[in-house]
């Protein structure tokens, strides 16, 4: 199948599945890539925790921050479905900076991320990205704001109403009545920008090699492995990734490394038009699209 025909078929599948998607798969050895609307800007949700980890660890490496220094973290008080870690603690806790980076990156712990953002605020994270030559990713707010959505004001059995609002309250220009879904107010990124970030972590770049290696290890220990992982992990591959979820948004970025040395960066950013909290079909569909693009690229089918 030609690339044009394949992309047409995948777009059809996404449309029928109620998903709007932005995908990009890049061969990190050759630079060849294939994607679907990779320039479309999305609110990044928890994907922003990867640039945050880079920025904090660069400061640790430079001696600006002591990775062993304990930080007092207040309990998150989160009761809605999804968040884990300190976000659900009932009492304050003292956690070392290095361990906060682990919790933020591997467990997507919003309270840990907010504690790190107090040490390294959004403008410092943005400056780190610029210094590394990375563009297209914005960092505008604390991670805790991701949990202050209409879901907080609804009963547990009314989550579909918040998803209906998320689907219907957007504008043609990617604005939104919900601030966390408004690309002018939220932290944002594109599939291309996050693929560039992955390339900077897995190949030589302006990110310090020790910092890049640490972030790669963190992403390899990601505990949230229900989305793209089933289609990319095997005895002959490793999959290192970070997910991002917010209302009707479902994202994942990662790198699949094959035993023969091949490496592919994968970015999948999606929004659903289906007003439901749990959508395993959407998770499976976005994984299948990403895997199909990788398979096409690996087979040398780009034309």
PDB file of C-alpha atoms in Angstrom, residues 65-207:
ATOM      1  CA  UNK A  65      19.663  22.064  42.976  1.00  0.00           C
ATOM      2  CA  UNK A  66      20.570  19.222  45.328  1.00  0.00           C
ATOM      3  CA  UNK A  67      18.821  16.095  44.091  1.00  0.00           C
ATOM      4  CA  UNK A  68      18.876  14.665  47.632  1.00  0.00           C
ATOM      5  CA  UNK A  69      17.290  17.752  49.199  1.00  0.00           C
ATOM      6  CA  UNK A  70      13.945  16.966  50.849  1.00  0.00           C
ATOM      7  CA  UNK A  71      10.899  18.961  49.781  1.00  0.00           C
ATOM      8  CA  UNK A  72       7.747  19.271  51.874  1.00  0.00           C
ATOM      9  CA  UNK A  73       4.821  18.345  49.647  1.00  0.00           C
ATOM     10  CA  UNK A  74       1.253  18.994  50.693  1.00  0.00           C
ATOM     11  CA  UNK A  75      -1.380  16.298  50.035  1.00  0.00           C
ATOM     12  CA  UNK A  76      -3.137  16.688  46.719  1.00  0.00           C
ATOM     13  CA  UNK A  77      -6.630  16.072  48.018  1.00  0.00           C
ATOM     14  CA  UNK A  78      -7.691  14.637  44.657  1.00  0.00           C
ATOM     15  CA  UNK A  79     -10.814  12.471  44.725  1.00  0.00           C
ATOM     16  CA  UNK A  80     -11.617  12.191  41.014  1.00  0.00           C
ATOM     17  CA  UNK A  81     -10.757   9.139  38.934  1.00  0.00           C
ATOM     18  CA  UNK A  82      -7.242   8.907  37.547  1.00  0.00           C
ATOM     19  CA  UNK A  83      -4.497  10.695  39.521  1.00  0.00           C
ATOM     20  CA  UNK A  84      -2.165   8.571  41.658  1.00  0.00           C
ATOM     21  CA  UNK A  85       0.760   9.107  44.024  1.00  0.00           C
ATOM     22  CA  UNK A  86       1.088  12.107  46.350  1.00  0.00           C
ATOM     23  CA  UNK A  87      -1.958  13.583  44.631  1.00  0.00           C
ATOM     24  CA  UNK A  88      -3.979  11.133  46.755  1.00  0.00           C
ATOM     25  CA  UNK A  89      -1.971  11.451  49.978  1.00  0.00           C
ATOM     26  CA  UNK A  90      -3.892  12.503  53.080  1.00  0.00           C
ATOM     27  CA  UNK A  91      -0.921  13.996  54.933  1.00  0.00           C
ATOM     28  CA  UNK A  92       2.125  16.141  54.066  1.00  0.00           C
ATOM     29  CA  UNK A  93       5.260  14.256  53.015  1.00  0.00           C
ATOM     30  CA  UNK A  94       8.947  15.067  52.644  1.00  0.00           C
ATOM     31  CA  UNK A  95      10.335  13.749  49.373  1.00  0.00           C
ATOM     32  CA  UNK A  96      13.782  14.231  47.815  1.00  0.00           C
ATOM     33  CA  UNK A  97      13.977  16.179  44.553  1.00  0.00           C
ATOM     34  CA  UNK A  98      15.265  13.133  42.643  1.00  0.00           C
ATOM     35  CA  UNK A  99      12.336  11.071  43.907  1.00  0.00           C
ATOM     36  CA  UNK A 100       9.872  13.797  42.972  1.00  0.00           C
ATOM     37  CA  UNK A 101      11.221  13.577  39.413  1.00  0.00           C
ATOM     38  CA  UNK A 102      10.590   9.822  39.499  1.00  0.00           C
ATOM     39  CA  UNK A 103       7.039  10.240  40.798  1.00  0.00           C
ATOM     40  CA  UNK A 104       6.235  13.005  38.318  1.00  0.00           C
ATOM     41  CA  UNK A 105       7.615  11.172  35.280  1.00  0.00           C
ATOM     42  CA  UNK A 106       6.912   7.499  35.985  1.00  0.00           C
ATOM     43  CA  UNK A 107       3.629   7.801  37.906  1.00  0.00           C
ATOM     44  CA  UNK A 108       2.522  11.114  36.339  1.00  0.00           C
ATOM     45  CA  UNK A 109       2.021  12.417  39.883  1.00  0.00           C
ATOM     46  CA  UNK A 110       0.641  15.951  39.606  1.00  0.00           C
ATOM     47  CA  UNK A 111       1.518  16.922  43.176  1.00  0.00           C
ATOM     48  CA  UNK A 112       5.135  15.855  42.639  1.00  0.00           C
ATOM     49  CA  UNK A 113       5.223  17.834  39.387  1.00  0.00           C
ATOM     50  CA  UNK A 114       3.854  20.940  41.105  1.00  0.00           C
ATOM     51  CA  UNK A 115       6.506  20.676  43.819  1.00  0.00           C
ATOM     52  CA  UNK A 116       9.151  20.573  41.073  1.00  0.00           C
ATOM     53  CA  UNK A 117       7.554  23.530  39.298  1.00  0.00           C
ATOM     54  CA  UNK A 118       7.950  25.574  42.476  1.00  0.00           C
ATOM     55  CA  UNK A 119      11.686  24.882  42.234  1.00  0.00           C
ATOM     56  CA  UNK A 120      11.834  25.226  38.446  1.00  0.00           C
ATOM     57  CA  UNK A 121       8.865  27.309  37.264  1.00  0.00           C
ATOM     58  CA  UNK A 122       7.392  27.167  33.749  1.00  0.00           C
ATOM     59  CA  UNK A 123       9.602  29.961  32.411  1.00  0.00           C
ATOM     60  CA  UNK A 124      12.732  28.045  33.467  1.00  0.00           C
ATOM     61  CA  UNK A 125      11.414  24.898  31.783  1.00  0.00           C
ATOM     62  CA  UNK A 126      10.750  26.910  28.625  1.00  0.00           C
ATOM     63  CA  UNK A 127      14.261  28.384  28.788  1.00  0.00           C
ATOM     64  CA  UNK A 128      15.733  24.875  29.032  1.00  0.00           C
ATOM     65  CA  UNK A 129      13.844  23.842  25.908  1.00  0.00           C
ATOM     66  CA  UNK A 130      15.073  26.921  24.032  1.00  0.00           C
ATOM     67  CA  UNK A 131      18.657  26.268  25.121  1.00  0.00           C
ATOM     68  CA  UNK A 132      18.328  22.751  23.696  1.00  0.00           C
ATOM     69  CA  UNK A 133      17.066  24.165  20.388  1.00  0.00           C
ATOM     70  CA  UNK A 134      13.584  22.697  20.894  1.00  0.00           C
ATOM     71  CA  UNK A 135      10.548  24.670  19.747  1.00  0.00           C
ATOM     72  CA  UNK A 136       6.817  24.051  19.604  1.00  0.00           C
ATOM     73  CA  UNK A 137       6.263  23.077  23.254  1.00  0.00           C
ATOM     74  CA  UNK A 138       4.823  25.639  25.669  1.00  0.00           C
ATOM     75  CA  UNK A 139       4.726  25.389  29.471  1.00  0.00           C
ATOM     76  CA  UNK A 140       2.161  27.748  30.988  1.00  0.00           C
ATOM     77  CA  UNK A 141       0.717  26.398  34.235  1.00  0.00           C
ATOM     78  CA  UNK A 142       1.094  24.040  37.189  1.00  0.00           C
ATOM     79  CA  UNK A 143       0.229  20.367  36.807  1.00  0.00           C
ATOM     80  CA  UNK A 144      -2.379  20.589  39.563  1.00  0.00           C
ATOM     81  CA  UNK A 145      -4.532  22.769  37.337  1.00  0.00           C
ATOM     82  CA  UNK A 146      -5.162  19.724  35.152  1.00  0.00           C
ATOM     83  CA  UNK A 147      -7.403  18.344  37.907  1.00  0.00           C
ATOM     84  CA  UNK A 148      -9.509  21.491  38.353  1.00  0.00           C
ATOM     85  CA  UNK A 149     -11.953  20.805  35.529  1.00  0.00           C
ATOM     86  CA  UNK A 150     -15.755  20.385  35.414  1.00  0.00           C
ATOM     87  CA  UNK A 151     -15.243  16.774  36.541  1.00  0.00           C
ATOM     88  CA  UNK A 152     -14.492  18.108  40.044  1.00  0.00           C
ATOM     89  CA  UNK A 153     -17.988  19.598  40.304  1.00  0.00           C
ATOM     90  CA  UNK A 154     -19.890  16.530  39.154  1.00  0.00           C
ATOM     91  CA  UNK A 155     -20.891  13.284  40.802  1.00  0.00           C
ATOM     92  CA  UNK A 156     -18.778  10.236  39.874  1.00  0.00           C
ATOM     93  CA  UNK A 157     -21.561   8.911  37.633  1.00  0.00           C
ATOM     94  CA  UNK A 158     -21.787  12.203  35.714  1.00  0.00           C
ATOM     95  CA  UNK A 159     -18.313  12.214  34.169  1.00  0.00           C
ATOM     96  CA  UNK A 160     -19.831  11.911  30.709  1.00  0.00           C
ATOM     97  CA  UNK A 161     -21.305  15.395  31.133  1.00  0.00           C
ATOM     98  CA  UNK A 162     -17.814  16.903  31.552  1.00  0.00           C
ATOM     99  CA  UNK A 163     -16.722  15.049  28.430  1.00  0.00           C
ATOM    100  CA  UNK A 164     -19.718  16.415  26.533  1.00  0.00           C
ATOM    101  CA  UNK A 165     -18.667  19.933  27.525  1.00  0.00           C
ATOM    102  CA  UNK A 166     -15.075  19.202  26.488  1.00  0.00           C
ATOM    103  CA  UNK A 167     -16.277  18.031  23.077  1.00  0.00           C
ATOM    104  CA  UNK A 168     -18.819  20.777  22.397  1.00  0.00           C
ATOM    105  CA  UNK A 169     -17.237  23.903  23.946  1.00  0.00           C
ATOM    106  CA  UNK A 170     -14.273  24.274  21.606  1.00  0.00           C
ATOM    107  CA  UNK A 171     -13.814  26.768  18.786  1.00  0.00           C
ATOM    108  CA  UNK A 172     -12.530  26.412  15.251  1.00  0.00           C
ATOM    109  CA  UNK A 173      -9.335  28.187  16.295  1.00  0.00           C
ATOM    110  CA  UNK A 174      -8.574  25.605  19.028  1.00  0.00           C
ATOM    111  CA  UNK A 175      -9.891  27.893  21.782  1.00  0.00           C
ATOM    112  CA  UNK A 176     -12.060  26.417  24.531  1.00  0.00           C
ATOM    113  CA  UNK A 177     -14.320  27.399  27.415  1.00  0.00           C
ATOM    114  CA  UNK A 178     -12.321  25.005  29.619  1.00  0.00           C
ATOM    115  CA  UNK A 179      -8.936  26.752  30.133  1.00  0.00           C
ATOM    116  CA  UNK A 180      -6.943  23.510  30.240  1.00  0.00           C
ATOM    117  CA  UNK A 181      -8.210  22.692  26.726  1.00  0.00           C
ATOM    118  CA  UNK A 182      -7.594  26.154  25.266  1.00  0.00           C
ATOM    119  CA  UNK A 183      -4.342  26.186  23.277  1.00  0.00           C
ATOM    120  CA  UNK A 184      -3.897  29.905  24.046  1.00  0.00           C
ATOM    121  CA  UNK A 185      -3.925  29.272  27.813  1.00  0.00           C
ATOM    122  CA  UNK A 186      -2.845  25.658  28.342  1.00  0.00           C
ATOM    123  CA  UNK A 187       0.562  24.027  28.077  1.00  0.00           C
ATOM    124  CA  UNK A 188       0.698  22.785  24.502  1.00  0.00           C
ATOM    125  CA  UNK A 189       2.695  20.923  21.912  1.00  0.00           C
ATOM    126  CA  UNK A 190       2.510  19.174  18.562  1.00  0.00           C
ATOM    127  CA  UNK A 191       3.350  15.648  17.543  1.00  0.00           C
ATOM    128  CA  UNK A 192       6.345  17.044  15.643  1.00  0.00           C
ATOM    129  CA  UNK A 193       7.591  19.059  18.623  1.00  0.00           C
ATOM    130  CA  UNK A 194       7.376  16.083  20.965  1.00  0.00           C
ATOM    131  CA  UNK A 195       9.075  13.858  18.387  1.00  0.00           C
ATOM    132  CA  UNK A 196      11.901  16.400  18.233  1.00  0.00           C
ATOM    133  CA  UNK A 197      12.096  16.209  22.034  1.00  0.00           C
ATOM    134  CA  UNK A 198      12.359  12.423  21.916  1.00  0.00           C
ATOM    135  CA  UNK A 199      15.081  12.641  19.280  1.00  0.00           C
ATOM    136  CA  UNK A 200      17.032  15.041  21.506  1.00  0.00           C
ATOM    137  CA  UNK A 201      16.831  12.516  24.351  1.00  0.00           C
ATOM    138  CA  UNK A 202      17.779   9.428  22.335  1.00  0.00           C
ATOM    139  CA  UNK A 203      20.443  10.895  20.040  1.00  0.00           C
ATOM    140  CA  UNK A 204      23.279  13.382  20.705  1.00  0.00           C
ATOM    141  CA  UNK A 205      21.920  16.869  21.335  1.00  0.00           C
ATOM    142  CA  UNK A 206      22.364  19.957  23.504  1.00  0.00           C
ATOM    143  CA  UNK A 207      20.757  18.119  26.428  1.00  0.00           C
TER     144      UNK A 207
END
